[in-house]
Amino acid sequence: MCPRRSFGVRMVSGLYVFVSEALVVVVSIGVAFVVAVVVLALT
Amino acid sequence: MILRRPSAHDARLIAFFLGRVSYVVAVAGALPAAWAAIAGEWSPFASFTLMVGVFCILGALGSSVRHEHERLGWSQGMVVVALTWLLVPAIGSIPLLLSGHFGDPLDAFFDAMSGLTTTGLSVIQDLDHLAPSLNFWRHLLHFLGGQGIVLAALSLFAGGAGMTLFYGEGRDERIFPSVTSTARFIWAVSIVHLIFGVALLTGVGVIAVGLEPLRAVFHGLMIFMAGFDTGGFSPQSTSVGYYHSAAFEAATAVLMVAGAMSFGLHFALWRGRRAEVFRNLETRTILATFGVTLVLTIVGMATLGIYSDVFGLTRQSLFHTLSAHSGTGFSTVPSSEIAAWGGLAFGGIAVAMALGGMASSTAGGVKALRIGLTVKLLRDQVRQVLLPERGIVRRGYYQSGRRRLTPELAQAVMAVSLLFVAMYLIGAGVGIAYGFSLQSALFESVSAGANVGLSAGITDPSMPTLLQTTYIAEMWLGRLEFVAVFALIGFVVSAVRGK
């Protein structure tokens, strides 16, 4: 069993995870945009 | 084979645990009841009170059964899970039915099952005028289902029931040695995401969409529960398209990503183990399948010519592929437009739905871990054939540590994957029998079986009863990943034919 963490520590860890998930979305938007540009150029 | 008839002791044990879960759902049902009372929505308040009363009676009946505090056996636990996921939507549909927004009890049960299994398909009528407390209950069903209703109950009353109920709800990754600690970690992740998610959606709702602050909080809360739990219900009939905002769609996308991630991955990130995340077979698989389905959808939409500008094409293809792959089912366009996509875009979305999110997440579908393991199995088979006669391929993979790919695991992965495919095809067959096109019937069946919720237009209040029942069964089977349902069927058969 891991030691209990305080609410504040959990919130900071959670914020880190939340920001990571937001980064995944930002990267996905970038990738989708590049693919869309290429596809539109080819079609 | 001789079947053992279940004893009265088995039935008592099952009734006892069903009673405990009923109490927990009664507490959850008290939340929308309180909401209705505060908002002065007296008709919904009365129906919620009735529902809570029924759950309490069931809880009391279960508790009255003599119980010797024994551990639940594997089959007993599976039966508890399968029955819970029938009982909760059945009783939970009472307020929906009494709202007058559903044509008959089956319609209300359909929506409750769709809510609890985090599917998001709906046959509700005039959603835009549904009382807020009822809307809250629909979305709360997503939250309860996404958490794992039995798992949620487990964290409140730890006992000898842990493991079997945990696995019965389609979760196979214990983060901590104790199931109770794992359940509590899942609660912690959900509550932290609730705080940040609702804050983000409310902020975007006020600033980018122009909602009034209180209304923005309401919409933020509803969309959070539907997004993080990969459900797909929304407070408005036009889903996320109601907000007409790319920023709002991006905010919901963050929650969809969070919901599709396994709680094991959440834990790794939570502890700052970023390197481990990218070593995992499941992460690599989902990145690959998401990339492929995204490209398919972009190419399909581009060739259709509906979205000729790069921003519209990026926005629509990314949002819908993410919605499909995460098993959420949010949409920004009407189902008639989705049906008109056809070809590659339709195929890309359907494949994304069928594959689903990560194992031990709130998403449905075959799951990325099974896809990754299936590809690995095939690759190992080919390598084995190409090796010299005495050569041996080491069968292992990385998933939060080095693991062996045993024949038993391979068999289980292949069996469940094939069952998903068979379910998708059977559901499509029923749709075709009612005169729907192969494309639409397959899309809708996959959406129901993978607990997604995107619709090609088949799901509506006038749909045939048998087709509606088929989709209900698909939602139930897909969410529980077959095992618990098969155990229930075995239990019933043993009760009838056993000795």
Coordinates of C-alpha atoms in Angstrom, one line a residue:
Chain A
M1 CA 0.0 0.0 0.0
C2 CA 1.4 3.4 -1.0
P3 CA 1.5 6.1 1.6
R4 CA -1.5 8.5 1.6
R5 CA -1.0 11.8 -0.2
S6 CA -2.4 15.1 0.9
F7 CA -5.2 16.7 -1.1
G8 CA -2.8 19.5 -2.4
V9 CA -0.3 17.0 -3.7
R10 CA -3.0 15.0 -5.4
M11 CA -4.3 18.2 -7.1
V12 CA -0.8 19.1 -8.3
S13 CA -0.3 15.5 -9.7
G14 CA -3.8 15.7 -11.2
L15 CA -3.1 19.0 -12.9
Y16 CA 0.1 17.6 -14.4
V17 CA -1.9 14.7 -15.8
F18 CA -4.7 17.1 -17.1
V19 CA -2.1 19.3 -18.8
S20 CA -0.5 16.2 -20.4
E21 CA -3.9 15.2 -21.8
A22 CA -4.4 18.7 -23.1
L23 CA -1.0 18.4 -24.8
V24 CA -2.1 15.2 -26.5
V25 CA -5.0 17.1 -28.0
V26 CA -2.8 20.0 -29.1
V27 CA -0.4 17.6 -30.8
S28 CA -3.3 15.8 -32.4
I29 CA -4.7 19.0 -33.8
G30 CA -1.2 19.8 -35.3
V31 CA -1.0 16.3 -36.8
A32 CA -4.5 16.4 -38.2
F33 CA -3.9 19.9 -39.6
V34 CA -0.7 18.8 -41.5
V35 CA -2.4 15.7 -42.8
A36 CA -5.5 17.8 -43.9
V37 CA -3.2 20.3 -45.8
V38 CA -1.4 17.4 -47.6
V39 CA -4.6 15.6 -48.4
L40 CA -6.3 18.7 -49.7
A41 CA -3.2 19.6 -51.8
L42 CA -3.3 16.1 -53.4
T43 CA -7.0 15.9 -54.0
Chain B
M1 CA -20.6 -32.7 -18.0
I2 CA -22.7 -32.6 -14.8
L3 CA -24.1 -29.2 -13.9
R4 CA -24.3 -28.3 -10.2
R5 CA -27.6 -26.7 -9.4
P6 CA -26.9 -23.4 -7.5
S7 CA -27.8 -23.8 -3.8
A8 CA -30.0 -21.5 -1.7
H9 CA -26.7 -20.3 -0.2
D10 CA -25.5 -19.1 -3.6
A11 CA -28.8 -17.2 -4.1
R12 CA -28.6 -15.6 -0.6
L13 CA -25.0 -14.4 -1.2
I14 CA -26.0 -12.9 -4.6
A15 CA -29.0 -11.2 -3.1
F16 CA -26.9 -9.8 -0.3
F17 CA -24.5 -8.1 -2.6
L18 CA -27.2 -6.9 -5.0
G19 CA -28.8 -5.3 -1.9
R20 CA -25.6 -3.5 -1.0
V21 CA -25.2 -2.1 -4.6
S22 CA -28.9 -1.0 -4.4
Y23 CA -28.2 1.0 -1.3
V24 CA -25.2 2.8 -3.1
V25 CA -27.4 3.6 -6.1
A26 CA -30.1 4.8 -3.8
V27 CA -27.6 7.3 -2.4
A28 CA -26.6 8.3 -5.9
G29 CA -30.3 8.7 -6.9
A30 CA -30.8 11.0 -3.9
L31 CA -28.6 13.6 -5.7
P32 CA -30.9 14.4 -8.6
A33 CA -33.8 14.2 -6.1
A34 CA -32.2 16.9 -4.0
W35 CA -31.5 18.9 -7.3
A36 CA -35.2 18.6 -8.2
A37 CA -36.3 19.7 -4.8
I38 CA -34.0 22.7 -4.8
A39 CA -35.1 23.7 -8.3
G40 CA -38.8 23.2 -7.5
E41 CA -39.2 20.4 -10.1
W42 CA -41.8 18.6 -8.2
S43 CA -42.8 16.0 -10.8
P44 CA -39.3 14.7 -11.3
F45 CA -38.8 14.9 -7.5
A46 CA -41.7 12.5 -7.0
S47 CA -40.3 10.1 -9.6
F48 CA -36.8 10.2 -8.1
T49 CA -38.3 9.6 -4.6
L50 CA -40.1 6.5 -6.0
M51 CA -36.9 5.3 -7.6
V52 CA -34.8 5.8 -4.5
G53 CA -37.6 4.1 -2.5
V54 CA -37.4 1.0 -4.8
F55 CA -33.6 0.8 -4.5
C56 CA -33.9 1.1 -0.7
I57 CA -36.5 -1.7 -0.5
L58 CA -34.2 -3.9 -2.6
G59 CA -31.3 -2.9 -0.4
A60 CA -33.3 -3.8 2.7
L61 CA -34.4 -7.1 1.2
G62 CA -30.8 -8.0 0.3
S63 CA -29.6 -7.1 3.8
S64 CA -32.3 -9.1 5.4
V65 CA -30.9 -12.3 3.8
R66 CA -28.9 -14.3 6.3
H67 CA -25.3 -13.9 5.3
E68 CA -22.3 -15.5 6.9
H69 CA -19.7 -13.0 5.6
E70 CA -18.3 -15.4 3.1
R71 CA -16.2 -14.5 0.1
L72 CA -18.0 -14.4 -3.2
G73 CA -17.0 -17.2 -5.5
W74 CA -15.9 -16.4 -9.1
S75 CA -19.3 -17.4 -10.7
Q76 CA -21.3 -15.8 -7.9
G77 CA -19.5 -12.5 -8.4
M78 CA -19.9 -12.6 -12.1
V79 CA -23.7 -13.1 -11.6
V80 CA -23.8 -10.2 -9.2
V81 CA -22.2 -7.9 -11.8
A82 CA -24.4 -9.1 -14.7
L83 CA -27.6 -8.7 -12.6
T84 CA -26.4 -5.3 -11.3
W85 CA -26.0 -4.0 -14.8
L86 CA -29.6 -5.1 -15.6
L87 CA -31.2 -4.1 -12.3
V88 CA -29.8 -0.5 -12.1
P89 CA -31.0 0.6 -15.5
A90 CA -34.3 -1.1 -15.0
I91 CA -35.0 0.7 -11.7
G92 CA -33.1 3.8 -12.9
S93 CA -35.4 4.2 -15.9
I94 CA -38.4 5.0 -13.6
P95 CA -37.8 8.8 -13.5
L96 CA -37.1 8.8 -17.3
L97 CA -40.3 6.9 -18.0
L98 CA -42.4 9.1 -15.8
S99 CA -41.0 12.2 -17.4
G100 CA -43.2 11.8 -20.4
H101 CA -40.2 12.1 -22.7
F102 CA -40.2 8.4 -23.6
G103 CA -42.8 6.5 -25.6
D104 CA -42.8 3.3 -23.5
P105 CA -40.9 1.5 -20.8
L106 CA -38.5 -0.1 -23.3
D107 CA -37.5 3.3 -24.6
A108 CA -36.7 4.5 -21.0
F109 CA -34.8 1.3 -20.3
F110 CA -32.9 1.8 -23.5
D111 CA -31.7 5.2 -22.4
A112 CA -30.9 4.1 -18.9
M113 CA -28.9 1.2 -20.2
S114 CA -27.2 3.5 -22.7
G115 CA -26.4 5.9 -19.9
L116 CA -25.0 3.3 -17.5
T117 CA -23.0 1.5 -20.1
T118 CA -21.6 4.9 -21.2
T119 CA -22.9 4.4 -24.7
G120 CA -24.8 7.5 -25.4
L121 CA -27.4 6.3 -28.0
S122 CA -30.7 7.9 -27.1
V123 CA -34.4 7.5 -28.1
I124 CA -35.5 10.4 -25.9
Q125 CA -38.1 12.8 -27.3
D126 CA -37.8 16.6 -27.0
L127 CA -34.5 16.5 -25.1
D128 CA -34.2 20.3 -25.2
H129 CA -37.2 20.6 -22.8
L130 CA -36.2 17.9 -20.3
A131 CA -36.1 19.1 -16.7
P132 CA -32.4 19.8 -15.6
S133 CA -32.7 17.3 -12.7
L134 CA -33.6 14.5 -15.2
N135 CA -30.8 15.6 -17.5
F136 CA -28.5 15.4 -14.5
W137 CA -29.7 11.8 -13.7
R138 CA -29.0 10.7 -17.3
H139 CA -25.5 12.1 -17.1
L140 CA -25.0 10.7 -13.6
L141 CA -25.7 7.3 -15.0
H142 CA -22.7 7.8 -17.3
F143 CA -20.6 8.7 -14.2
L144 CA -21.8 5.7 -12.2
G145 CA -21.2 3.4 -15.1
G146 CA -17.8 4.9 -16.0
Q147 CA -16.6 4.5 -12.5
G148 CA -17.9 0.9 -12.5
I149 CA -21.0 0.8 -10.4
V150 CA -20.0 -2.2 -8.5
L151 CA -16.5 -0.9 -8.1
A152 CA -17.9 2.3 -6.8
A153 CA -19.8 0.3 -4.2
L154 CA -16.7 -1.7 -3.4
S155 CA -14.8 1.3 -2.3
L156 CA -17.6 2.0 0.2
F157 CA -17.8 -1.5 1.6
A158 CA -14.7 -3.5 1.3
G159 CA -15.0 -7.1 1.9
G160 CA -14.4 -10.5 0.4
A161 CA -16.1 -9.6 -2.8
G162 CA -13.3 -7.6 -4.4
M163 CA -11.5 -9.4 -7.2
T164 CA -14.3 -11.2 -8.9
L165 CA -16.5 -8.1 -9.1
F166 CA -13.5 -6.0 -10.3
Y167 CA -12.8 -8.3 -13.2
G168 CA -16.6 -8.8 -13.9
E169 CA -16.9 -5.1 -14.9
G170 CA -14.3 -5.6 -17.6
R171 CA -11.3 -4.2 -15.6
D172 CA -8.2 -6.3 -15.5
E173 CA -5.5 -4.0 -14.1
R174 CA -5.1 -3.6 -10.4
I175 CA -3.1 -0.5 -9.7
F176 CA -2.6 -1.3 -6.0
P177 CA -2.4 -4.8 -4.5
S178 CA -5.8 -4.1 -2.9
V179 CA -8.9 -3.7 -5.0
T180 CA -10.3 -1.2 -2.5
S181 CA -7.2 1.0 -2.9
T182 CA -7.5 0.7 -6.6
A183 CA -11.1 1.8 -6.4
R184 CA -10.2 4.7 -4.3
F185 CA -7.4 5.8 -6.7
I186 CA -10.0 5.7 -9.5
W187 CA -12.3 7.9 -7.4
A188 CA -9.3 10.3 -6.8
V189 CA -8.5 10.6 -10.5
S190 CA -12.2 11.2 -11.3
I191 CA -12.7 13.9 -8.7
V192 CA -9.5 15.7 -9.7
H193 CA -10.7 15.6 -13.3
L194 CA -14.1 16.7 -12.3
I195 CA -12.7 19.9 -10.7
F196 CA -10.4 20.8 -13.6
G197 CA -12.8 19.5 -16.3
V198 CA -15.8 21.5 -15.1
A199 CA -13.6 24.6 -14.5
L200 CA -12.3 24.4 -18.1
L201 CA -15.6 23.8 -19.7
T202 CA -17.3 26.5 -17.6
G203 CA -14.6 29.0 -18.5
V204 CA -14.8 28.2 -22.2
G205 CA -18.6 28.1 -22.0
V206 CA -18.7 31.6 -20.6
I207 CA -15.8 33.2 -22.7
A208 CA -16.1 31.4 -26.1
V209 CA -19.7 30.3 -26.2
G210 CA -21.3 33.2 -24.3
L211 CA -23.3 31.1 -21.8
E212 CA -24.5 32.7 -18.6
P213 CA -22.2 31.6 -15.7
L214 CA -24.7 29.3 -14.0
R215 CA -25.8 27.8 -17.2
A216 CA -22.1 27.3 -18.2
V217 CA -21.6 25.4 -14.9
F218 CA -24.6 23.1 -15.6
H219 CA -23.4 22.4 -19.2
G220 CA -19.8 22.0 -18.0
L221 CA -20.9 19.4 -15.4
M222 CA -23.0 17.5 -17.9
I223 CA -20.4 17.5 -20.6
F224 CA -17.7 16.5 -18.1
M225 CA -19.7 13.4 -17.0
A226 CA -20.4 12.4 -20.5
G227 CA -16.9 13.2 -21.8
F228 CA -14.7 11.8 -19.0
D229 CA -16.8 8.7 -18.8
T230 CA -16.8 8.4 -22.6
G231 CA -20.6 8.4 -22.5
G232 CA -21.9 10.8 -25.2
F233 CA -25.1 12.1 -23.7
S234 CA -25.4 15.9 -23.9
P235 CA -28.0 18.3 -22.4
Q236 CA -29.0 19.4 -25.9
S237 CA -30.3 17.4 -28.8
T238 CA -27.6 18.7 -31.1
S239 CA -24.9 17.3 -28.9
V240 CA -21.6 19.3 -28.9
G241 CA -22.7 21.0 -32.1
Y242 CA -25.0 23.2 -29.9
Y243 CA -22.0 25.2 -28.7
H244 CA -20.7 26.2 -32.2
S245 CA -17.3 26.6 -30.7
A246 CA -14.0 25.0 -31.7
A247 CA -12.6 26.0 -28.3
F248 CA -15.4 24.1 -26.5
E249 CA -14.8 21.1 -28.8
A250 CA -11.1 21.2 -27.9
A251 CA -12.0 21.2 -24.2
T252 CA -14.3 18.2 -24.6
A253 CA -11.5 16.5 -26.5
V254 CA -9.2 16.7 -23.5
L255 CA -11.8 14.9 -21.4
M256 CA -12.3 12.3 -24.1
V257 CA -8.6 11.6 -24.1
A258 CA -8.6 11.3 -20.3
G259 CA -11.6 8.9 -20.4
A260 CA -10.0 6.7 -23.0
M261 CA -6.8 6.3 -21.0
S262 CA -6.5 3.3 -18.7
F263 CA -6.3 4.1 -15.0
G264 CA -3.0 2.3 -15.0
L265 CA -1.7 5.0 -17.4
H266 CA -3.2 7.7 -15.3
F267 CA -1.3 6.2 -12.4
A268 CA 2.0 6.2 -14.3
L269 CA 1.5 9.9 -15.3
W270 CA 0.3 10.7 -11.8
R271 CA 3.7 9.4 -10.5
G272 CA 5.6 11.2 -13.2
R273 CA 6.7 8.0 -15.1
R274 CA 6.4 9.5 -18.5
A275 CA 9.0 7.2 -20.1
E276 CA 7.0 4.2 -19.1
V277 CA 3.9 5.5 -20.8
F278 CA 5.5 5.3 -24.3
R279 CA 7.0 1.8 -23.6
N280 CA 3.6 0.3 -23.0
L281 CA 2.3 -1.9 -25.8
E282 CA -1.2 -0.4 -25.3
T283 CA -0.1 3.2 -25.7
R284 CA 1.8 2.4 -28.9
T285 CA -1.1 0.5 -30.3
I286 CA -3.7 3.2 -29.7
L287 CA -1.5 5.9 -31.1
A288 CA -1.0 3.8 -34.2
T289 CA -4.7 2.9 -34.7
F290 CA -5.8 6.5 -33.9
G291 CA -3.3 7.8 -36.5
V292 CA -4.5 5.3 -39.2
T293 CA -8.2 6.0 -38.6
L294 CA -7.7 9.7 -38.5
V295 CA -5.9 9.7 -41.9
L296 CA -8.7 7.5 -43.3
T297 CA -11.3 9.9 -42.1
I298 CA -9.5 13.0 -43.4
V299 CA -9.0 11.4 -46.8
G300 CA -12.6 10.2 -46.9
M301 CA -14.0 13.6 -46.0
A302 CA -11.6 15.4 -48.3
T303 CA -12.7 13.3 -51.3
L304 CA -16.4 13.8 -50.4
G305 CA -15.8 17.6 -50.8
I306 CA -18.1 18.5 -47.9
Y307 CA -15.3 20.2 -46.0
S308 CA -13.2 21.9 -48.6
D309 CA -11.3 24.3 -46.2
V310 CA -8.4 22.9 -44.1
F311 CA -9.8 24.2 -40.8
G312 CA -13.2 22.6 -41.3
L313 CA -11.7 19.4 -42.5
T314 CA -9.3 19.2 -39.5
R315 CA -11.9 20.1 -37.0
Q316 CA -14.6 17.7 -38.1
S317 CA -12.3 14.7 -38.9
L318 CA -10.3 15.0 -35.7
F319 CA -13.3 15.6 -33.4
H320 CA -15.3 12.7 -34.8
T321 CA -12.4 10.2 -35.0
L322 CA -11.4 11.0 -31.4
S323 CA -15.1 10.8 -30.3
A324 CA -15.3 7.4 -32.0
H325 CA -12.0 5.9 -30.9
S326 CA -12.5 7.0 -27.3
G327 CA -16.0 5.5 -27.3
T328 CA -17.6 8.8 -26.3
G329 CA -20.0 9.5 -29.2
F330 CA -20.2 13.3 -29.1
S331 CA -21.0 14.8 -32.4
T332 CA -21.1 18.2 -34.0
V333 CA -23.2 17.3 -36.9
P334 CA -26.7 15.6 -37.2
S335 CA -26.8 11.8 -37.7
S336 CA -28.2 12.3 -41.2
E337 CA -24.9 14.0 -42.1
I338 CA -22.8 11.2 -40.6
A339 CA -24.8 8.7 -42.7
A340 CA -24.1 10.8 -45.8
W341 CA -20.3 10.7 -45.2
G342 CA -20.1 7.2 -46.7
G343 CA -17.0 5.5 -48.0
L344 CA -13.6 6.0 -46.3
A345 CA -14.7 8.6 -43.7
F346 CA -17.6 6.3 -42.6
G347 CA -15.2 3.3 -42.5
G348 CA -12.6 5.2 -40.6
I349 CA -15.1 6.3 -37.9
A350 CA -16.6 2.8 -37.8
V351 CA -13.2 1.1 -37.4
A352 CA -12.2 3.6 -34.7
M353 CA -15.4 2.8 -32.8
A354 CA -14.9 -1.0 -33.1
L355 CA -11.4 -0.8 -31.8
G356 CA -12.2 1.4 -28.8
G357 CA -10.0 2.9 -26.0
M358 CA -7.7 1.3 -23.5
A359 CA -8.4 -1.6 -21.3
S360 CA -9.4 -0.7 -17.7
S361 CA -10.6 2.7 -18.9
T362 CA -14.2 4.0 -19.2
A363 CA -14.1 3.3 -23.0
G364 CA -15.7 0.3 -24.8
G365 CA -14.8 -1.7 -27.9
V366 CA -12.3 -4.4 -28.4
K367 CA -9.6 -2.3 -26.6
A368 CA -6.1 -1.3 -27.7
L369 CA -4.4 -3.9 -25.5
R370 CA -6.2 -6.8 -27.2
I371 CA -5.5 -5.3 -30.6
G372 CA -1.8 -4.9 -29.8
L373 CA -1.5 -8.4 -28.4
T374 CA -3.3 -9.8 -31.4
V375 CA -0.9 -8.1 -33.8
K376 CA 2.0 -9.3 -31.6
L377 CA 0.7 -12.9 -31.7
L378 CA 0.4 -12.8 -35.5
R379 CA 3.9 -11.3 -35.8
D380 CA 5.4 -14.0 -33.5
Q381 CA 3.7 -16.7 -35.5
V382 CA 5.2 -15.4 -38.7
R383 CA 8.7 -15.1 -37.0
Q384 CA 8.3 -18.7 -35.7
V385 CA 7.7 -20.0 -39.2
L386 CA 10.7 -18.1 -40.6
L387 CA 13.1 -19.3 -37.9
P388 CA 15.2 -22.5 -38.1
E389 CA 13.4 -25.6 -36.8
R390 CA 14.8 -25.3 -33.3
G391 CA 14.5 -21.6 -33.0
I392 CA 12.2 -20.2 -30.3
V393 CA 10.5 -16.8 -30.4
R394 CA 10.4 -15.2 -26.9
R395 CA 6.8 -14.3 -26.3
G396 CA 6.5 -11.2 -24.1
Y397 CA 5.4 -7.6 -24.1
Y398 CA 5.8 -4.5 -22.1
Q399 CA 2.8 -3.2 -20.2
S400 CA 3.6 -1.4 -16.9
G401 CA 6.5 -3.9 -16.7
R402 CA 7.7 -6.9 -18.8
R403 CA 5.0 -9.6 -19.1
R404 CA 4.8 -13.0 -20.6
L405 CA 2.4 -13.6 -23.4
T406 CA 1.1 -17.0 -22.2
P407 CA -1.0 -19.3 -24.4
E408 CA -3.9 -18.8 -21.9
L409 CA -3.7 -15.0 -22.3
A410 CA -3.4 -15.4 -26.1
Q411 CA -6.5 -17.6 -26.1
A412 CA -8.5 -15.1 -23.9
V413 CA -7.5 -12.2 -26.1
M414 CA -8.5 -13.9 -29.3
A415 CA -11.8 -15.2 -27.9
V416 CA -13.0 -11.8 -26.6
S417 CA -11.9 -10.1 -29.8
L418 CA -13.8 -12.6 -31.9
L419 CA -16.9 -12.3 -29.7
F420 CA -16.8 -8.5 -30.3
V421 CA -16.6 -9.0 -34.0
A422 CA -19.5 -11.6 -33.9
M423 CA -21.6 -9.3 -31.8
Y424 CA -21.1 -6.4 -34.3
L425 CA -22.1 -8.7 -37.2
I426 CA -25.2 -10.1 -35.5
G427 CA -26.4 -6.6 -34.6
A428 CA -25.8 -5.5 -38.2
G429 CA -27.7 -8.6 -39.4
V430 CA -30.7 -7.6 -37.4
G431 CA -30.5 -4.1 -38.8
I432 CA -30.3 -5.4 -42.4
A433 CA -33.3 -7.6 -41.7
Y434 CA -35.3 -4.5 -41.0
G435 CA -34.3 -3.0 -44.3
F436 CA -31.4 -0.7 -43.3
S437 CA -28.4 -0.6 -45.5
L438 CA -25.4 -2.8 -44.7
Q439 CA -23.3 0.4 -44.0
S440 CA -25.8 2.0 -41.6
A441 CA -26.7 -1.2 -39.9
L442 CA -23.0 -2.1 -39.3
F443 CA -22.2 1.4 -38.1
E444 CA -25.1 1.5 -35.6
S445 CA -24.4 -2.0 -34.3
V446 CA -20.7 -1.2 -33.8
S447 CA -21.7 2.0 -32.0
A448 CA -24.0 0.1 -29.6
G449 CA -21.7 -2.9 -29.0
A450 CA -18.6 -0.7 -28.5
N451 CA -20.5 1.6 -26.2
V452 CA -19.8 4.7 -28.4
G453 CA -23.1 6.4 -29.2
L454 CA -22.5 7.9 -32.7
S455 CA -25.6 7.3 -34.8
A456 CA -26.2 6.9 -38.5
G457 CA -29.9 7.7 -37.9
I458 CA -31.2 4.2 -37.1
T459 CA -31.6 4.8 -33.4
D460 CA -34.8 6.9 -32.9
P461 CA -38.1 6.5 -30.9
S462 CA -39.7 4.7 -33.8
M463 CA -37.1 2.0 -34.2
P464 CA -38.4 -1.6 -34.3
T465 CA -38.6 -3.3 -30.8
L466 CA -36.4 -6.3 -31.7
L467 CA -33.7 -4.0 -33.1
Q468 CA -33.9 -1.9 -30.0
T469 CA -33.6 -5.0 -27.8
T470 CA -30.6 -6.2 -29.8
Y471 CA -28.8 -2.9 -29.2
I472 CA -29.7 -3.1 -25.5
A473 CA -28.1 -6.5 -25.4
E474 CA -25.1 -5.3 -27.3
M475 CA -24.6 -2.4 -24.9
W476 CA -24.8 -4.8 -21.9
L477 CA -22.5 -7.4 -23.4
G478 CA -20.0 -5.0 -24.7
R479 CA -19.7 -3.1 -21.5
L480 CA -19.2 -6.3 -19.4
E481 CA -17.0 -7.9 -22.1
F482 CA -19.1 -11.0 -22.2
V483 CA -17.7 -13.0 -19.3
A484 CA -20.2 -11.8 -16.6
V485 CA -23.2 -12.3 -18.9
F486 CA -22.1 -15.8 -19.9
A487 CA -21.6 -16.6 -16.2
L488 CA -25.2 -15.4 -15.6
I489 CA -26.5 -17.6 -18.5
G490 CA -24.6 -20.5 -17.1
F491 CA -26.0 -19.9 -13.6
V492 CA -29.6 -19.8 -15.0
V493 CA -29.0 -23.0 -17.1
S494 CA -27.5 -24.7 -14.0
A495 CA -30.5 -23.7 -11.9
V496 CA -32.9 -25.2 -14.5
R497 CA -31.0 -28.3 -15.6
G498 CA -28.5 -28.9 -12.8
K499 CA -28.5 -31.7 -10.3

